[in-house]
């Protein structure tokens, strides 16, 4: 009887010990989960404005293109300036949801990273140009002088692929569709050949579009006598392109033309996954306001919202100079279903971007001195004002956020994840957006990144 009692006591102690140990492990796991959850939630819900890099100049179109992965990390393709040799350094950076720089690539490599895309496996694809030699990790490519390249990186920054496009090319855009095919746009001189496909021109510099499949083989190559500002794709793998051209624009069996060689118009087009054109539209086509005035009507950016394509279009060939419209197109037919005026008196087409998040879209642009936005006048003599305009499903203005800067500044790109929207761009001297501010005591340009959680953008 005594032995049985002792045995039961020991069993109870063991059970209590096991139970206590399991409970402690459970509590410890719960604390870790809650801590991580709170940290992630705090990161996702935090608004910030941060400086990323410093350079001495920026280009008209490409400067801070970016993509975002599922964890809220942002990847930016850009460049910084070497003032001693008057050359640029390639600059690719990863920034986490708290605004911390995780890694930087390309510094010391002469050239520019001008466009970036992300595939379904969250590999980061970058294109641009390099000078003489380019090295990422253990991968190397060479060229005679200046040449286009493309590279793929994993989320840790390791280079997975590094390739040179044919000699004499320059790349302006890269976009990976759902099939893993990659569309490039850029320029070449006289003749271009890729995997037995060839194009030629009698011009010293001409535009091209090519599509490379997921094995690296070129399956489509064509001339394009216009400037492509942005590329997007849909769930079927079809590509949408927008930009501008002067004089004539010929693609497939279609021909567009402007009213004079001084008149630049915009275009919007759809290519299927194999590069065949589905439709092509011209935007602008107003004509020059005077005999010697060069107009710059253009499609600036594009995004897909449901079954429609949204394209911000700048028209500066009117007496009001640089009007900003949103054009809406049916994805299948290419029919324009809406044309809505947002602002007048904007400053630069290169500072216009649009990003759709659900049934809401966010439009950015920059203005100098004064403007009218959604019928409301703004005046700010001798300074710049940056605008973020929130649009509802009917493309009506819901909210306006502004930033202020005394010198050249603009938003250049926008991207979002489930929790927040990010805006990148450049500023000089100082920049203030809401309660956030940055200052730069040098005359150089600064690459900045601004994050706004959707919870702070509610009406």
XYZ file of C-alpha atoms in Angstrom:
459
model
C 0.000 0.000 0.000
C 2.809 2.379 0.865
C 4.671 1.491 -2.337
C 1.537 2.161 -4.416
C 1.064 5.528 -2.707
C 4.676 6.482 -3.356
C 4.375 5.377 -7.015
C 1.197 7.494 -7.470
C 2.898 10.500 -5.880
C 5.870 10.158 -8.230
C 3.523 9.841 -11.228
C 1.625 12.954 -10.138
C 4.882 14.866 -9.786
C 5.997 13.731 -13.247
C 2.655 14.696 -14.743
C 2.837 18.082 -13.011
C 6.429 18.564 -14.216
C 5.543 17.603 -17.796
C 2.438 19.767 -17.692
C 4.372 22.717 -16.273
C 7.146 22.297 -18.854
C 4.629 22.142 -21.742
C 2.793 25.176 -20.396
C 6.003 27.172 -20.138
C 6.989 26.202 -23.674
C 3.529 27.163 -24.920
C 3.666 30.515 -23.110
C 7.146 31.197 -24.447
C 5.988 30.402 -28.001
C 2.929 32.578 -27.537
C 5.060 35.496 -26.314
C 7.381 35.138 -29.330
C 4.428 34.996 -31.730
C 2.789 38.024 -30.134
C 6.077 39.934 -30.117
C 6.749 39.175 -33.793
C 3.128 39.943 -34.663
C 3.245 43.283 -32.844
C 6.580 44.127 -34.473
C 5.285 43.303 -37.966
C 2.024 45.153 -37.350
C 3.919 48.190 -36.063
C 6.196 48.121 -39.117
C 3.286 47.862 -41.522
C 1.291 50.640 -39.831
C 4.122 53.151 -39.484
C 4.296 56.202 -41.755
C 7.751 57.544 -42.589
C 9.802 59.664 -45.008
C 13.443 58.653 -45.383
C 16.518 59.534 -47.401
C 17.952 56.616 -49.369
C 20.885 57.912 -51.458
C 22.508 61.079 -52.805
C 23.383 61.904 -56.419
C 24.148 65.023 -58.447
C 21.683 64.700 -61.285
C 18.550 62.883 -62.398
C 17.124 61.997 -65.815
C 13.779 63.076 -67.238
C 12.061 59.682 -67.008
C 13.924 56.922 -65.185
C 15.331 57.519 -61.749
C 13.648 55.559 -58.961
C 11.581 52.724 -60.370
C 10.626 50.224 -57.676
C 8.795 47.007 -56.791
C 7.505 45.569 -53.515
C 7.514 41.939 -52.303
C 4.937 40.159 -50.154
C 6.735 41.080 -46.915
C 6.647 44.814 -47.594
C 10.279 45.125 -48.687
C 10.859 47.720 -51.411
C 13.495 47.383 -54.150
C 14.568 50.498 -56.070
C 16.547 50.747 -59.324
C 18.459 54.007 -59.531
C 21.952 55.469 -59.878
C 24.337 57.802 -58.087
C 26.773 60.219 -59.671
C 30.563 60.104 -59.696
C 31.447 63.799 -59.969
C 35.158 63.213 -60.555
C 34.769 61.108 -63.703
C 31.394 62.470 -64.816
C 29.936 58.960 -64.833
C 27.096 57.274 -62.959
C 27.214 54.316 -60.593
C 24.543 51.634 -60.867
C 22.504 51.650 -57.643
C 20.031 48.957 -56.539
C 18.738 48.997 -52.968
C 16.433 46.950 -50.739
C 14.527 48.803 -47.990
C 12.410 47.002 -45.385
C 8.986 48.002 -44.023
C 10.658 50.118 -41.313
C 12.696 52.099 -43.828
C 16.000 50.376 -43.075
C 18.392 49.670 -45.949
C 19.022 45.907 -46.065
C 21.472 45.748 -48.979
C 22.860 47.889 -51.789
C 24.186 46.669 -55.140
C 26.089 48.230 -58.008
C 28.115 50.964 -56.318
C 31.467 51.106 -58.106
C 29.944 49.758 -61.327
C 29.689 52.467 -63.991
C 26.256 52.751 -65.609
C 22.646 53.048 -64.525
C 19.918 50.787 -63.230
C 16.837 52.309 -64.865
C 13.998 49.793 -64.590
C 12.967 46.976 -62.254
C 10.402 44.161 -62.131
C 9.515 41.246 -59.836
C 8.318 37.766 -60.850
C 6.004 35.283 -59.127
C 8.976 33.716 -57.317
C 9.909 37.160 -55.943
C 13.097 37.342 -57.963
C 14.096 40.931 -58.664
C 14.864 41.771 -62.319
C 16.802 44.927 -63.195
C 17.876 46.441 -66.492
C 19.913 49.452 -67.555
C 23.332 50.009 -69.075
C 26.938 49.469 -68.010
C 30.339 50.741 -69.117
C 33.065 48.265 -70.205
C 32.599 45.699 -67.418
C 29.923 44.722 -64.924
C 30.273 42.349 -61.969
C 27.652 41.078 -59.511
C 28.949 38.431 -57.092
C 30.702 35.772 -59.228
C 29.079 36.804 -62.504
C 30.791 39.070 -65.054
C 29.971 40.589 -68.432
C 31.953 42.879 -70.728
C 31.309 45.240 -73.626
C 33.403 47.464 -75.889
C 32.057 50.758 -74.543
C 28.473 51.066 -73.272
C 25.849 48.365 -73.405
C 22.495 47.214 -71.995
C 22.325 44.526 -69.308
C 19.778 42.676 -67.242
C 20.218 40.913 -63.924
C 18.117 38.885 -61.503
C 18.599 38.871 -57.713
C 17.007 36.885 -54.918
C 15.608 38.635 -51.846
C 18.976 38.334 -50.095
C 20.666 40.276 -52.895
C 22.531 37.328 -54.445
C 22.858 37.627 -58.211
C 21.136 34.724 -59.988
C 21.444 35.909 -63.595
C 23.577 38.501 -65.349
C 23.280 38.939 -69.114
C 24.317 41.495 -71.705
C 21.985 42.468 -74.520
C 23.619 42.744 -77.987
C 26.429 45.254 -78.461
C 25.279 48.838 -78.995
C 21.971 48.548 -77.123
C 20.565 50.623 -74.275
C 17.635 49.345 -72.178
C 14.874 51.590 -70.778
C 12.211 49.209 -69.441
C 11.910 45.666 -68.132
C 8.723 43.824 -67.174
C 8.221 40.150 -66.275
C 4.728 38.798 -66.956
C 2.859 35.965 -65.227
C 4.375 33.418 -67.636
C 7.908 34.430 -66.691
C 8.576 36.060 -70.065
C 10.510 39.329 -70.016
C 9.723 42.364 -72.167
C 12.470 44.926 -72.774
C 12.361 48.281 -74.489
C 15.390 50.329 -75.424
C 17.442 51.703 -78.303
C 19.965 50.361 -80.807
C 21.937 51.640 -83.782
C 21.371 50.482 -87.385
C 21.047 46.728 -86.768
C 19.980 44.444 -83.910
C 19.945 40.636 -83.911
C 18.769 38.329 -81.121
C 18.465 34.538 -81.534
C 18.033 34.700 -85.338
C 15.474 37.505 -85.080
C 16.695 40.797 -86.540
C 15.611 44.403 -87.059
C 17.384 47.269 -88.780
C 17.036 50.997 -89.268
C 18.699 53.712 -91.316
C 18.840 55.893 -88.206
C 21.806 56.214 -85.877
C 19.508 55.458 -82.945
C 16.160 53.663 -83.023
C 13.821 52.085 -80.493
C 13.153 48.380 -80.061
C 10.852 46.013 -78.161
C 11.849 42.424 -77.478
C 10.356 39.579 -75.471
C 12.660 36.945 -73.987
C 11.052 33.720 -72.755
C 11.827 32.085 -69.423
C 14.668 30.075 -70.986
C 16.424 33.263 -72.119
C 15.563 32.899 -75.824
C 14.235 35.907 -77.736
C 10.796 35.107 -79.192
C 9.775 38.588 -80.369
C 11.738 41.559 -81.708
C 10.397 44.728 -83.330
C 11.247 48.339 -84.069
C 9.323 51.030 -82.213
C 9.809 54.675 -83.181
C 8.600 56.118 -79.923
C 9.660 56.456 -76.292
C 8.126 53.905 -73.920
C 7.530 55.416 -70.480
C 6.021 52.422 -68.705
C 5.047 48.759 -69.166
C 2.437 46.668 -67.331
C 0.951 43.178 -67.769
C -2.310 41.401 -66.926
C -3.277 37.960 -65.613
C -3.147 36.516 -69.132
C 0.425 37.660 -69.702
C -0.497 40.440 -72.155
C 1.593 43.624 -72.064
C 0.439 47.247 -72.016
C 2.775 50.073 -73.018
C 2.463 53.844 -72.983
C 4.726 56.707 -73.976
C 5.155 59.355 -76.664
C 6.295 59.836 -80.255
C 6.913 62.598 -82.802
C 5.954 62.766 -86.477
C 4.999 59.113 -87.144
C 4.442 55.967 -85.091
C 4.157 52.718 -87.043
C 3.586 49.364 -85.369
C 2.111 46.270 -87.003
C -0.378 47.468 -89.576
C -1.222 50.695 -87.721
C 0.162 54.162 -88.391
C -0.208 57.183 -86.109
C 1.013 60.672 -86.936
C 1.296 64.068 -85.299
C 0.387 67.401 -86.865
C 4.017 68.490 -87.257
C 7.530 67.420 -86.367
C 7.320 69.844 -83.425
C 4.217 68.121 -82.091
C 4.674 65.114 -79.803
C 1.680 62.912 -79.009
C 1.178 59.972 -76.691
C 0.304 56.349 -77.402
C -1.209 53.415 -75.494
C -0.967 49.873 -76.843
C -1.585 46.246 -75.951
C 0.565 43.309 -77.053
C -0.326 39.695 -76.382
C 2.176 37.437 -74.634
C 3.828 36.635 -77.984
C 4.223 40.290 -78.992
C 1.340 40.534 -81.451
C -0.485 43.848 -81.235
C -4.079 43.696 -79.980
C -4.815 47.428 -80.176
C -3.175 50.857 -80.404
C -4.514 54.281 -79.407
C -3.200 57.816 -79.796
C -3.509 60.408 -77.025
C -3.015 64.150 -77.214
C -3.200 65.086 -80.905
C -4.057 68.709 -80.171
C -1.259 70.327 -82.142
C 1.425 72.883 -81.316
C 0.261 76.204 -79.906
C 2.729 78.166 -82.038
C 4.975 77.650 -85.019
C 8.114 77.094 -82.955
C 6.641 75.434 -79.868
C 7.454 71.757 -79.305
C 4.540 70.103 -77.531
C 5.033 67.080 -75.292
C 1.730 65.241 -75.000
C 2.414 61.829 -73.473
C 1.094 58.778 -71.723
C 3.075 58.879 -68.475
C 2.341 55.694 -66.538
C -0.295 52.955 -66.357
C -1.976 50.532 -63.998
C -4.757 47.949 -64.174
C -7.831 48.202 -61.957
C -10.309 45.378 -62.490
C -11.116 45.126 -66.190
C -9.806 48.551 -67.115
C -6.505 50.222 -67.852
C -5.813 53.598 -66.223
C -3.353 55.933 -67.961
C -2.423 59.431 -66.756
C -1.932 61.601 -69.845
C -0.199 64.976 -70.005
C -1.314 67.454 -72.665
C 0.777 70.603 -72.957
C -0.210 71.612 -76.508
C -3.040 73.822 -75.270
C -3.187 77.391 -74.023
C -3.487 76.091 -70.452
C -0.141 74.246 -70.800
C 0.301 70.823 -69.272
C -3.111 69.523 -68.378
C -3.281 66.190 -66.578
C -6.028 63.729 -67.498
C -6.826 60.171 -66.513
C -7.744 58.013 -69.505
C -9.647 54.783 -68.921
C -9.524 51.934 -71.464
C -11.286 48.609 -71.818
C -8.593 45.922 -71.556
C -9.986 43.737 -74.328
C -11.137 46.215 -76.960
C -8.914 49.183 -76.224
C -11.947 51.486 -76.321
C -11.506 54.611 -74.236
C -14.339 54.662 -71.727
C -13.434 57.826 -69.792
C -11.239 60.930 -70.016
C -11.233 62.946 -66.788
C -9.334 66.160 -66.144
C -7.515 66.177 -62.802
C -5.182 69.185 -62.843
C -3.885 72.075 -64.926
C -0.486 73.740 -64.814
C 1.534 70.699 -63.773
C 5.289 70.894 -64.095
C 6.818 67.695 -65.540
C 5.500 64.517 -67.149
C 8.364 62.570 -65.554
C 6.826 63.229 -62.140
C 3.477 61.580 -62.953
C 2.724 58.085 -61.647
C -0.390 56.059 -60.859
C -0.944 53.017 -58.654
C -4.207 51.081 -58.230
C -4.941 49.392 -54.899
C -8.278 47.598 -54.928
C -10.944 50.034 -56.109
C -8.820 53.056 -55.235
C -6.011 54.620 -57.231
C -3.282 57.085 -56.271
C -2.008 59.676 -58.722
C 1.131 61.767 -58.214
C 2.471 64.852 -59.973
C 4.520 67.986 -59.270
C 3.725 71.667 -59.820
C 5.776 74.865 -59.669
C 4.316 78.247 -58.555
C 0.573 77.526 -58.995
C -1.994 75.088 -60.316
C -5.623 73.983 -60.195
C -6.444 70.513 -58.857
C -10.011 69.235 -58.978
C -11.226 72.809 -59.404
C -9.308 74.162 -56.390
C -6.524 76.708 -56.887
C -3.105 76.419 -55.230
C -0.477 79.170 -55.137
C 3.104 78.759 -53.851
C 5.418 81.290 -55.592
C 8.987 80.221 -56.424
C 8.643 76.752 -54.948
C 7.479 73.247 -55.817
C 4.500 71.328 -54.507
C 4.196 67.550 -54.770
C 0.701 66.074 -54.991
C -0.701 62.671 -54.045
C -4.326 62.491 -55.179
C -6.534 59.638 -54.009
C -9.204 58.687 -56.593
C -12.267 56.516 -56.034
C -13.588 53.862 -58.442
C -15.306 56.570 -60.534
C -11.980 58.474 -60.651
C -13.334 61.276 -58.489
C -10.908 63.006 -56.131
C -11.321 61.790 -52.531
C -8.215 63.095 -50.812
C -5.227 65.323 -51.585
C -1.846 65.112 -49.814
C 0.821 67.677 -50.649
C 4.535 67.997 -50.085
C 6.585 71.184 -50.246
C 10.082 71.893 -51.522
C 11.884 75.122 -52.508
C 13.948 73.407 -55.222
C 13.556 70.727 -57.873
C 11.641 67.768 -56.464
C 9.063 65.214 -57.540
C 7.556 61.813 -56.927
C 8.852 59.474 -59.610
C 7.217 56.126 -58.834
C 4.558 54.494 -56.641
C 3.977 50.895 -55.525
C 1.890 49.155 -52.848
C 1.461 45.989 -50.810
C -1.525 44.910 -48.670
C -0.804 47.406 -45.899
C 0.723 50.551 -47.394
C 1.638 52.522 -50.463
C 5.165 53.744 -51.171
C 6.290 56.780 -53.170
C 9.859 57.374 -54.321
C 11.452 60.373 -55.982
C 14.055 63.070 -55.590
C 14.379 66.431 -53.860
C 16.899 69.244 -53.439
C 17.589 71.278 -50.304
C 14.499 70.276 -48.297
C 11.245 68.366 -48.483
C 8.229 68.298 -46.183
C 5.228 65.962 -46.445
C 2.660 66.307 -43.664
C 4.639 66.193 -40.388
C 7.709 64.580 -41.991
C 10.696 66.546 -43.291
C 14.111 66.007 -44.854
C 16.971 68.462 -45.296
C 20.052 68.400 -47.492
C 22.734 71.072 -47.128
C 24.419 70.223 -50.451
C 23.233 71.209 -53.968
C 22.856 67.519 -54.827
C 19.687 65.532 -55.479
C 18.488 63.052 -52.872
C 16.595 59.836 -53.534
C 13.780 59.550 -50.961
C 11.149 56.971 -50.050
C 7.810 57.843 -48.457
C 5.515 55.224 -46.915
C 1.846 55.787 -46.070
C -0.248 52.985 -44.475
C -3.704 52.652 -46.033
C -5.197 53.048 -42.562
C -4.040 56.696 -42.631
C -5.558 57.359 -46.052
C -9.161 56.686 -45.093
C -11.623 59.493 -45.661
